[in-house]
PDB file of C-alpha atoms in Angstrom:
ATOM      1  CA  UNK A 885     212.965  38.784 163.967  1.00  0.00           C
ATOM      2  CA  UNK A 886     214.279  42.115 162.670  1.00  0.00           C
ATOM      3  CA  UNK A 887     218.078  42.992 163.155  1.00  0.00           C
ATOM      4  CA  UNK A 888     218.912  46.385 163.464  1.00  0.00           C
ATOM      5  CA  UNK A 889     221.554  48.811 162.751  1.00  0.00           C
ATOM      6  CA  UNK A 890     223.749  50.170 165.626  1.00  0.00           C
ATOM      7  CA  UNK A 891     224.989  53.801 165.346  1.00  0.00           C
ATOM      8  CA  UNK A 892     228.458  52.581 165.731  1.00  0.00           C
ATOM      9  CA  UNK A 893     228.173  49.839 163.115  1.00  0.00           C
ATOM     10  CA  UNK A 894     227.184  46.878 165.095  1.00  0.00           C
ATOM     11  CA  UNK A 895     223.775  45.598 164.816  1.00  0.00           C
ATOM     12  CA  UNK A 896     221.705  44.140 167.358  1.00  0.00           C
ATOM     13  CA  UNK A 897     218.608  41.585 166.871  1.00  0.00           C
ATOM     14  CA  UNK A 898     215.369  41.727 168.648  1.00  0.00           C
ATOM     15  CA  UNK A 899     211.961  40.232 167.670  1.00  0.00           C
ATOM     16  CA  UNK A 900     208.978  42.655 166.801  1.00  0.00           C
ATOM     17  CA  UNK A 901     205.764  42.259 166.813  1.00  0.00           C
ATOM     18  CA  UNK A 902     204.490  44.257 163.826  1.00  0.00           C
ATOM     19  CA  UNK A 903     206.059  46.489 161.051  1.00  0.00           C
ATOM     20  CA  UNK A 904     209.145  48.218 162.883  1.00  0.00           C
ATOM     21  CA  UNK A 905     208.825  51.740 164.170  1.00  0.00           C
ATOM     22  CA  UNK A 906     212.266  54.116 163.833  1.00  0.00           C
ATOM     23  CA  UNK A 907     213.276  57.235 164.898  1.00  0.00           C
ATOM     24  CA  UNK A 908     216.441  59.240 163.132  1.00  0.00           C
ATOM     25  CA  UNK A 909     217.351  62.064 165.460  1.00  0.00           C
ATOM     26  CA  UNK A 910     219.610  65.142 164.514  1.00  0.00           C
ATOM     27  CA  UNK A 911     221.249  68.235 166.163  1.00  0.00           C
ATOM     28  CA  UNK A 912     221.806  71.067 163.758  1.00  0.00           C
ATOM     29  CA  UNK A 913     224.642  73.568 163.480  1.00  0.00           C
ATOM     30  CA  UNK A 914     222.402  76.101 165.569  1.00  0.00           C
ATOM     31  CA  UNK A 915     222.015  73.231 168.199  1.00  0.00           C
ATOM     32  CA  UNK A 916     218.705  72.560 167.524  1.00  0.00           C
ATOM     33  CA  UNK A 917     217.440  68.927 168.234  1.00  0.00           C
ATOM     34  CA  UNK A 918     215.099  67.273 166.215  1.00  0.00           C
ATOM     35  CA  UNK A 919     213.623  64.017 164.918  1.00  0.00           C
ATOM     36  CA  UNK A 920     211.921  62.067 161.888  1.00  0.00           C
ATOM     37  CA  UNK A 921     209.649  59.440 163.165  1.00  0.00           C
ATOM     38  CA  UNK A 922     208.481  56.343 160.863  1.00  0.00           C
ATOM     39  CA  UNK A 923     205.859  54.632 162.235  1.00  0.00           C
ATOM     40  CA  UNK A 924     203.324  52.070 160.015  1.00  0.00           C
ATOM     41  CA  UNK A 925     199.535  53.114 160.061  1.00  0.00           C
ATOM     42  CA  UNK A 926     197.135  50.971 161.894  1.00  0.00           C
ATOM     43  CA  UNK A 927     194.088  52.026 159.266  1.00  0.00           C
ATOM     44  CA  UNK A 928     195.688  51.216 156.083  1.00  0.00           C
ATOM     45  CA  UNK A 929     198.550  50.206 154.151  1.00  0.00           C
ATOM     46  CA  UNK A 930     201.357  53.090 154.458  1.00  0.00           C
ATOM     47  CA  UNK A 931     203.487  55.062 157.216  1.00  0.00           C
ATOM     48  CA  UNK A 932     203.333  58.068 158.916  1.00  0.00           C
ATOM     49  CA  UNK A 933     206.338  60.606 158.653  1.00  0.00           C
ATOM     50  CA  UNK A 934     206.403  62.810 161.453  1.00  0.00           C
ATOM     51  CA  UNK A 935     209.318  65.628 162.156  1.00  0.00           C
ATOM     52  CA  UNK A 936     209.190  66.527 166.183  1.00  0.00           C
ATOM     53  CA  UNK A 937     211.445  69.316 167.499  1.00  0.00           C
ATOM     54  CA  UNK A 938     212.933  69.651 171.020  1.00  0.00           C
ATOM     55  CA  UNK A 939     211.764  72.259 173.373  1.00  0.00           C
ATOM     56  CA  UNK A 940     214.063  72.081 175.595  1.00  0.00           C
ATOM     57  CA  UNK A 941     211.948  70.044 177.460  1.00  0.00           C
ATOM     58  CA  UNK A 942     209.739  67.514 175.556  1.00  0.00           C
ATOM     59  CA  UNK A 943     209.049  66.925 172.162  1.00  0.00           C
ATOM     60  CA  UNK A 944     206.669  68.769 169.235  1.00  0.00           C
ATOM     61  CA  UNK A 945     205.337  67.768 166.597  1.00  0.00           C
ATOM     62  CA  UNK A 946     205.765  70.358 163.610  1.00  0.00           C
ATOM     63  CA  UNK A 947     205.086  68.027 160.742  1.00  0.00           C
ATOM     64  CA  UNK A 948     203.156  65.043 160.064  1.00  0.00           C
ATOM     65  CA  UNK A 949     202.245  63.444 156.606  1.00  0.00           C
ATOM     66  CA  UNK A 950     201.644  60.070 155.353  1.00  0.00           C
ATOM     67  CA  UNK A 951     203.939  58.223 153.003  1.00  0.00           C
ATOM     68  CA  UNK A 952     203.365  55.092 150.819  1.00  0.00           C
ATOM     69  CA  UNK A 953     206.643  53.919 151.845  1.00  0.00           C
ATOM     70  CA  UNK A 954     209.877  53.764 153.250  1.00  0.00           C
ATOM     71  CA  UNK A 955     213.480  52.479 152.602  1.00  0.00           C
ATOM     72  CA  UNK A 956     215.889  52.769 154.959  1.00  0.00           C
ATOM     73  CA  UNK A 957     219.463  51.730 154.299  1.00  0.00           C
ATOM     74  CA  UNK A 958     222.573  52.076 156.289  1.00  0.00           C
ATOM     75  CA  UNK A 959     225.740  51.436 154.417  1.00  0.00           C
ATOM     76  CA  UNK A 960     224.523  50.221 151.331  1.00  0.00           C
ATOM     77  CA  UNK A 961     222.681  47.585 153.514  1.00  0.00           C
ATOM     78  CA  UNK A 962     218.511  47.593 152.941  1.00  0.00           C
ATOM     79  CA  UNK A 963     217.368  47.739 156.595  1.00  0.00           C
ATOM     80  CA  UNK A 964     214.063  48.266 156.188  1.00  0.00           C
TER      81      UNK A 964
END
């Protein structure tokens, strides 16, 4: 069981399966939409970073690299 932080600062449980995928998505200044995917490797240990960009219409992918690992904390709390 993982819980999860809620943009508004609730949380919310729900059990997963496997390491926990999560997305952080942004709009710039200029209005431009875009989004940092974590998601663990199946092929070894690790994650893969991606950084996707709206079209208007779907998503791109502009940028994809593979980390070692990742921390994610949301008000001083360790989420991940």
């Amino acid at each position: 069981m993982t819980t999860v932080a809620i943009a508004d600062g609730g949380t919310a449980a729900e059990e997963i399966q496997s390491d926990p995928c999560f997305t952080i998505e942004i709009e710039c200044e200029d209005a431009t939409r875009r989004r940092y995917r974590f998601e663990p490797r199946q092929e070894r240990p690790g994650w893969w970073r991606s950084v996707d960009e709206w079209t208007g219409t779907s998503w791109e992918c502009h940028d994809r690299e593979c980390v070692r690992s990742v921390s994610l904390t949301v008000d001083g709390g360790s989420i991940i």
